[in-house]
Amino acid sequence: MQTVIKTSTNSYPVIIGKGLLDDPKAFLPAGFTDRKTAIVTDDTVAELYLDKLLSAIDAEVFVVRHGEKSKSLATAGKILEFLAEKEFNRKDAVIALGGGVVGDLAGFVSSIYVRGIPYAQIPTTLLAGIDSSVGGKTAVNLSLGKNMVGRIYPPEAVIFDLDVLKTLPKKYLKDGYGEGLKYALLCGGELFDIMEKGIDEKNLERFVYLCVRYKADVVEKDENESSLRRLLNLGHTVGHAVERKSALRYTHGVCVGIGLRVICRACRNAGSLSEKEYLRCVALFDKYGIPENPYPIRELTDIMRLDKKSDGENVNLVTVHGLGDCRIEKMTFDEAEEFLK
């Protein structure tokens, strides 16, 4: 399957299927591999897929340590120095081979090196394939919060080979399901039904496509997150607070799922989400192993004040009024704390 994302700054394909890494040149934009190329990956992914990519593409390679701690200004600086030492220029290109950390990091570096060079995303996790590789958000973390330094910088292409999921540990598959639950609530309909039924070999490609297509529709209308794109933060404001509070004990997608639990319960209590639909959501969270929020709401709202999506006194929460009916609501932090309780 393929979809094309068209925004005011760029147009690029998102290609989804099996066996794509057997011939990546066939799916990268014309001329992309004729440039000098750098592959950014992590030590786990390198052992699995780097040789396959290098057999098709002649490239320099920079390997980072796997995990969220690599998504930092320090690591970005090392990659920038590497590109400079290898004499990369604006005509050259970067390929991000990995999960969300590698994709965000390599995309951010590409966006600022010589004021921007082309890059492509080859995601190797479910979470990256359905979400972080699509839409052009790039970022690194600061000690006070996730993704606080970054910019919107679309890739030239996204190539998601579903065969990589065969080597993905269950922990990280669950991580992707957590992000998929966000799309199930945003979309309702077929996507929610697929997740209720259970994701398997027969419907996996359709599940991925529906997630990507929803995000593509939103990004095409609001690339720079001035309004509609904020819907994609459903579960994230609370989830990022859980992620920081837990000191990364929980993976990102699971934290998003915990945030969804908190939001859905608050909406049910406020009367905006019916009991029937709330119970369907709870059953889905249970099905995919999303735990209850382990922290007091007050502690989470204190962390939320540092979230990049707040404006000092207020925060935009995405609330659920029905399956496929989510809305952006601006609240003060006091109002948000009361609402989430």
Short mmCIF file of C-alpha atoms in Angstrom, two decimals:
data_model
loop_
_atom_site.label_atom_id
_atom_site.label_comp_id
_atom_site.label_asym_id
_atom_site.label_seq_id
_atom_site.Cartn_x
_atom_site.Cartn_y
_atom_site.Cartn_z
CA MET A 1 0.00 0.00 0.00
CA GLN A 2 1.12 3.54 -0.60
CA THR A 3 -0.17 6.96 0.33
CA VAL A 4 1.28 10.36 -0.52
CA ILE A 5 1.41 13.20 1.98
CA LYS A 6 1.10 16.62 0.37
CA THR A 7 1.80 19.71 2.46
CA SER A 8 2.74 23.30 1.71
CA THR A 9 6.45 22.47 2.11
CA ASN A 10 6.80 19.01 0.61
CA SER A 11 5.17 15.97 -0.94
CA TYR A 12 6.41 12.49 -0.09
CA PRO A 13 5.30 8.87 -0.31
CA VAL A 14 4.66 6.55 2.63
CA ILE A 15 5.10 3.00 1.35
CA ILE A 16 3.83 0.06 3.44
CA GLY A 17 4.37 -3.59 2.61
CA LYS A 18 6.47 -6.70 3.00
CA GLY A 19 9.93 -7.34 1.60
CA LEU A 20 10.64 -3.66 0.93
CA LEU A 21 14.13 -3.87 2.42
CA ASP A 22 15.03 -6.51 -0.15
CA ASP A 23 15.23 -3.72 -2.73
CA PRO A 24 15.13 -0.32 -0.97
CA LYS A 25 16.39 1.50 -4.08
CA ALA A 26 13.11 0.69 -5.78
CA PHE A 27 11.17 2.66 -3.19
CA LEU A 28 13.44 5.61 -2.46
CA PRO A 29 12.87 8.75 -4.56
CA ALA A 30 14.57 8.85 -7.95
CA GLY A 31 18.19 9.88 -7.59
CA PHE A 32 18.19 9.63 -3.80
CA THR A 33 20.84 6.92 -3.67
CA ASP A 34 23.01 8.68 -6.25
CA ARG A 35 23.91 11.18 -3.54
CA LYS A 36 26.48 10.67 -0.84
CA THR A 37 24.44 9.01 1.89
CA ALA A 38 24.74 8.54 5.65
CA ILE A 39 22.76 5.90 7.49
CA VAL A 40 21.94 6.70 11.12
CA THR A 41 20.87 3.67 13.12
CA ASP A 42 21.22 2.16 16.61
CA ASP A 43 23.28 -0.78 17.83
CA THR A 44 20.29 -3.14 18.06
CA VAL A 45 18.90 -2.41 14.60
CA ALA A 46 22.39 -2.42 13.06
CA GLU A 47 22.83 -6.09 13.92
CA LEU A 48 19.53 -6.96 12.25
CA TYR A 49 19.21 -4.82 9.13
CA LEU A 50 22.27 -2.68 8.45
CA ASP A 51 24.04 -5.25 6.26
CA LYS A 52 20.91 -5.72 4.17
CA LEU A 53 20.66 -1.97 3.57
CA LEU A 54 24.39 -1.63 2.85
CA SER A 55 24.19 -4.43 0.28
CA ALA A 56 21.88 -2.17 -1.73
CA ILE A 57 23.18 1.29 -0.84
CA ASP A 58 26.76 2.55 -0.54
CA ALA A 59 26.76 4.72 2.59
CA GLU A 60 28.64 6.07 5.56
CA VAL A 61 27.24 4.77 8.87
CA PHE A 62 26.75 6.34 12.30
CA VAL A 63 25.52 4.00 15.05
CA VAL A 64 24.04 5.32 18.31
CA ARG A 65 23.27 3.40 21.46
CA HIS A 66 19.67 2.16 21.52
CA GLY A 67 17.23 3.87 23.88
CA GLU A 68 15.70 7.25 24.68
CA LYS A 69 18.88 8.62 26.26
CA SER A 70 20.45 8.85 22.80
CA LYS A 71 17.82 11.37 21.71
CA SER A 72 19.86 14.27 23.05
CA LEU A 73 21.66 17.40 21.92
CA ALA A 74 24.94 15.68 22.73
CA THR A 75 24.26 12.79 20.34
CA ALA A 76 22.94 15.17 17.69
CA GLY A 77 26.19 17.13 17.97
CA LYS A 78 28.26 13.98 17.40
CA ILE A 79 26.29 13.14 14.25
CA LEU A 80 26.69 16.71 12.97
CA GLU A 81 30.45 16.51 13.50
CA PHE A 82 30.47 13.14 11.70
CA LEU A 83 28.68 14.61 8.66
CA ALA A 84 31.09 17.53 8.59
CA GLU A 85 34.14 15.26 8.84
CA LYS A 86 32.79 13.21 5.93
CA GLU A 87 32.31 16.46 3.97
CA PHE A 88 28.55 16.14 3.48
CA ASN A 89 26.84 19.07 1.78
CA ARG A 90 23.31 20.14 0.89
CA LYS A 91 23.17 17.79 -2.09
CA ASP A 92 23.81 14.75 0.13
CA ALA A 93 21.30 12.72 2.15
CA VAL A 94 20.59 10.85 5.38
CA ILE A 95 18.63 7.66 5.97
CA ALA A 96 17.12 7.01 9.39
CA LEU A 97 17.06 3.25 9.97
CA GLY A 98 15.40 2.48 13.28
CA GLY A 99 12.61 3.27 15.69
CA GLY A 100 11.27 6.59 16.92
CA VAL A 101 14.47 7.63 18.67
CA VAL A 102 16.60 7.19 15.55
CA GLY A 103 13.95 8.74 13.30
CA ASP A 104 13.50 11.83 15.46
CA LEU A 105 17.25 12.23 15.97
CA ALA A 106 18.30 11.73 12.35
CA GLY A 107 15.46 13.95 11.14
CA PHE A 108 16.48 16.72 13.53
CA VAL A 109 20.12 16.52 12.47
CA SER A 110 19.08 16.60 8.80
CA SER A 111 16.95 19.68 9.44
CA ILE A 112 19.83 21.75 10.85
CA TYR A 113 22.97 20.46 9.12
CA VAL A 114 23.98 23.12 6.53
CA ARG A 115 20.45 24.50 7.11
CA GLY A 116 18.84 21.29 5.88
CA ILE A 117 19.64 18.21 3.81
CA PRO A 118 17.25 15.54 2.45
CA TYR A 119 16.49 12.46 4.51
CA ALA A 120 14.35 9.33 4.33
CA GLN A 121 12.74 7.30 7.09
CA ILE A 122 12.98 3.51 7.23
CA PRO A 123 11.16 2.70 10.49
CA THR A 124 11.83 -0.62 12.21
CA THR A 125 9.21 -0.51 14.98
CA LEU A 126 5.43 -0.48 14.86
CA LEU A 127 5.26 2.82 16.74
CA ALA A 128 7.62 4.54 14.31
CA GLY A 129 5.87 3.00 11.31
CA ILE A 130 2.39 4.20 12.21
CA ASP A 131 3.29 7.50 13.83
CA SER A 132 6.67 9.10 14.45
CA SER A 133 8.17 8.51 10.98
CA VAL A 134 5.20 10.27 9.37
CA GLY A 135 4.46 13.99 9.51
CA GLY A 136 7.90 15.56 9.66
CA LYS A 137 8.22 16.19 13.39
CA THR A 138 11.86 15.98 14.43
CA ALA A 139 13.25 16.55 17.92
CA VAL A 140 15.65 15.78 20.73
CA ASN A 141 14.98 15.80 24.45
CA LEU A 142 16.13 18.07 27.24
CA SER A 143 16.51 17.00 30.87
CA LEU A 144 13.22 18.78 31.67
CA GLY A 145 11.12 17.16 28.99
CA LYS A 146 10.69 15.22 25.75
CA ASN A 147 11.01 16.73 22.30
CA MET A 148 11.65 20.25 23.58
CA VAL A 149 14.15 21.07 20.81
CA GLY A 150 13.02 20.34 17.28
CA ARG A 151 11.28 21.47 14.14
CA ILE A 152 8.89 20.34 11.43
CA TYR A 153 11.03 18.95 8.61
CA PRO A 154 9.37 16.43 6.26
CA PRO A 155 11.31 13.45 4.88
CA GLU A 156 11.67 12.62 1.20
CA ALA A 157 10.06 9.21 1.75
CA VAL A 158 8.93 6.77 4.44
CA ILE A 159 9.46 3.05 3.74
CA PHE A 160 7.87 0.68 6.26
CA ASP A 161 8.73 -2.97 5.66
CA LEU A 162 6.28 -4.96 7.79
CA ASP A 163 8.68 -7.90 7.88
CA VAL A 164 10.80 -6.03 10.44
CA LEU A 165 8.04 -6.63 13.00
CA LYS A 166 8.97 -10.32 13.03
CA THR A 167 12.10 -9.44 15.00
CA LEU A 168 10.46 -6.79 17.21
CA PRO A 169 10.31 -7.82 20.91
CA LYS A 170 6.78 -8.02 22.35
CA LYS A 171 7.58 -5.08 24.63
CA TYR A 172 8.00 -2.81 21.62
CA LEU A 173 5.11 -4.33 19.70
CA LYS A 174 2.96 -3.37 22.69
CA ASP A 175 4.49 0.09 22.47
CA GLY A 176 3.13 0.43 18.94
CA TYR A 177 -0.28 -0.79 19.99
CA GLY A 178 -0.39 2.00 22.59
CA GLU A 179 0.01 4.58 19.82
CA GLY A 180 -2.45 2.62 17.68
CA LEU A 181 -5.07 2.97 20.41
CA LYS A 182 -4.80 6.75 20.00
CA TYR A 183 -5.72 6.41 16.34
CA ALA A 184 -8.53 3.98 17.17
CA LEU A 185 -10.14 6.64 19.39
CA LEU A 186 -9.52 9.42 16.87
CA CYS A 187 -10.89 7.43 13.93
CA GLY A 188 -13.47 5.11 15.46
CA GLY A 189 -15.10 2.95 12.78
CA GLU A 190 -13.01 0.37 10.95
CA LEU A 191 -9.78 1.05 12.85
CA PHE A 192 -11.44 0.64 16.25
CA ASP A 193 -13.11 -2.53 15.00
CA ILE A 194 -9.77 -3.98 13.83
CA MET A 195 -8.22 -3.39 17.24
CA GLU A 196 -11.25 -4.90 18.97
CA LYS A 197 -11.03 -7.98 16.76
CA GLY A 198 -7.25 -8.24 17.24
CA ILE A 199 -4.38 -7.39 14.90
CA ASP A 200 -3.03 -10.32 12.91
CA GLU A 201 -1.23 -11.07 9.63
CA LYS A 202 -4.44 -10.60 7.65
CA ASN A 203 -5.27 -7.09 8.84
CA LEU A 204 -1.84 -5.72 9.90
CA GLU A 205 -1.19 -3.84 6.67
CA ARG A 206 -4.69 -2.35 6.72
CA PHE A 207 -4.25 -1.33 10.38
CA VAL A 208 -0.97 0.45 9.59
CA TYR A 209 -2.44 2.12 6.51
CA LEU A 210 -5.47 3.48 8.40
CA CYS A 211 -3.25 4.96 11.11
CA VAL A 212 -0.94 6.57 8.56
CA ARG A 213 -3.79 7.82 6.38
CA TYR A 214 -5.49 9.52 9.34
CA LYS A 215 -2.26 11.25 10.31
CA ALA A 216 -1.63 12.21 6.68
CA ASP A 217 -5.07 13.82 6.40
CA VAL A 218 -4.42 15.88 9.53
CA VAL A 219 -0.86 16.88 8.59
CA GLU A 220 -1.94 17.96 5.11
CA LYS A 221 -4.41 20.39 6.66
CA ASP A 222 -2.19 21.62 9.51
CA GLU A 223 1.47 20.78 9.08
CA ASN A 224 2.74 23.20 11.74
CA GLU A 225 0.32 22.23 14.52
CA SER A 226 -1.50 25.55 14.71
CA SER A 227 -4.90 23.90 15.25
CA LEU A 228 -6.12 20.53 13.91
CA ARG A 229 -2.80 18.68 14.29
CA ARG A 230 -3.10 19.07 18.05
CA LEU A 231 -5.64 16.25 17.90
CA LEU A 232 -2.68 13.91 17.43
CA ASN A 233 -1.61 14.79 20.99
CA LEU A 234 -4.50 12.70 22.34
CA GLY A 235 -3.11 10.88 25.40
CA HIS A 236 0.31 12.53 25.01
CA THR A 237 0.12 15.42 27.47
CA VAL A 238 -0.62 13.07 30.35
CA GLY A 239 1.51 10.34 28.77
CA HIS A 240 4.64 12.50 28.58
CA ALA A 241 4.19 13.37 32.26
CA VAL A 242 3.93 9.66 33.14
CA GLU A 243 7.00 8.97 31.01
CA ARG A 244 9.07 11.55 32.85
CA LYS A 245 7.72 10.65 36.29
CA SER A 246 8.55 6.98 35.71
CA ALA A 247 12.11 7.86 34.60
CA LEU A 248 11.39 5.90 31.37
CA ARG A 249 10.23 2.81 33.25
CA TYR A 250 7.35 2.71 30.78
CA THR A 251 7.92 2.95 27.03
CA HIS A 252 6.44 5.86 25.10
CA GLY A 253 3.50 4.01 23.55
CA VAL A 254 2.48 2.50 26.89
CA CYS A 255 2.63 5.97 28.45
CA VAL A 256 0.34 7.26 25.69
CA GLY A 257 -2.03 4.38 26.50
CA ILE A 258 -1.99 5.32 30.20
CA GLY A 259 -2.77 8.89 29.17
CA LEU A 260 -5.71 7.63 27.11
CA ARG A 261 -7.06 5.73 30.13
CA VAL A 262 -6.90 8.89 32.23
CA ILE A 263 -8.56 11.04 29.57
CA CYS A 264 -11.34 8.54 28.80
CA ARG A 265 -12.20 8.14 32.48
CA ALA A 266 -12.26 11.92 32.94
CA CYS A 267 -14.53 12.33 29.92
CA ARG A 268 -16.87 9.60 31.17
CA ASN A 269 -17.03 11.29 34.58
CA ALA A 270 -17.69 14.66 32.92
CA GLY A 271 -20.53 13.15 30.90
CA SER A 272 -19.01 13.76 27.48
CA LEU A 273 -18.25 10.07 26.83
CA SER A 274 -21.08 7.57 27.19
CA GLU A 275 -20.74 4.66 29.61
CA LYS A 276 -21.15 2.19 26.74
CA GLU A 277 -18.32 3.68 24.68
CA TYR A 278 -16.16 4.15 27.77
CA LEU A 279 -16.44 0.44 28.57
CA ARG A 280 -15.47 -0.43 24.98
CA CYS A 281 -12.37 1.74 25.41
CA VAL A 282 -11.49 0.13 28.74
CA ALA A 283 -11.85 -3.34 27.20
CA LEU A 284 -9.45 -2.28 24.45
CA PHE A 285 -6.89 -0.91 26.92
CA ASP A 286 -7.07 -4.19 28.85
CA LYS A 287 -6.77 -6.24 25.65
CA TYR A 288 -3.50 -4.54 24.74
CA GLY A 289 -2.03 -4.57 28.23
CA ILE A 290 -2.21 -0.87 29.05
CA PRO A 291 -1.88 -0.42 32.84
CA GLU A 292 -3.70 2.02 35.08
CA ASN A 293 -2.04 5.33 35.87
CA PRO A 294 0.22 4.70 38.91
CA TYR A 295 0.76 8.35 39.89
CA PRO A 296 -1.29 11.07 41.61
CA ILE A 297 -2.83 13.51 39.13
CA ARG A 298 -1.38 16.49 41.05
CA GLU A 299 2.16 15.21 40.44
CA LEU A 300 1.44 14.74 36.75
CA THR A 301 -0.09 18.20 36.28
CA ASP A 302 2.98 19.74 37.92
CA ILE A 303 5.09 18.04 35.23
CA MET A 304 2.59 19.02 32.51
CA ARG A 305 3.36 22.68 33.20
CA LEU A 306 6.73 22.08 31.53
CA ASP A 307 5.17 20.42 28.48
CA LYS A 308 6.07 22.18 25.22
CA LYS A 309 2.36 22.28 24.32
CA SER A 310 1.47 24.51 27.31
CA ASP A 311 1.48 28.28 27.03
CA GLY A 312 2.45 29.00 30.63
CA GLU A 313 -0.99 29.24 32.22
CA ASN A 314 -2.99 26.94 29.98
CA VAL A 315 -2.76 23.54 28.39
CA ASN A 316 -4.58 22.06 25.38
CA LEU A 317 -6.07 18.70 26.31
CA VAL A 318 -7.59 16.45 23.66
CA THR A 319 -10.83 15.03 25.04
CA VAL A 320 -12.97 12.12 23.85
CA HIS A 321 -16.68 12.72 23.20
CA GLY A 322 -17.24 9.52 21.28
CA LEU A 323 -15.37 7.07 19.09
CA GLY A 324 -14.17 9.23 16.21
CA ASP A 325 -15.19 12.43 18.01
CA CYS A 326 -12.20 13.97 19.79
CA ARG A 327 -11.86 17.68 20.55
CA ILE A 328 -9.16 20.13 21.60
CA GLU A 329 -10.04 21.93 24.83
CA LYS A 330 -7.99 24.70 26.40
CA MET A 331 -7.87 24.60 30.19
CA THR A 332 -5.93 26.25 32.96
CA PHE A 333 -3.74 23.82 34.87
CA ASP A 334 -6.09 24.04 37.85
CA GLU A 335 -9.02 23.17 35.59
CA ALA A 336 -7.05 20.35 33.99
CA GLU A 337 -6.15 18.91 37.39
CA GLU A 338 -9.78 18.99 38.51
CA PHE A 339 -10.95 17.50 35.23
CA LEU A 340 -8.42 14.66 35.28
CA LYS A 341 -9.22 13.72 38.87
#
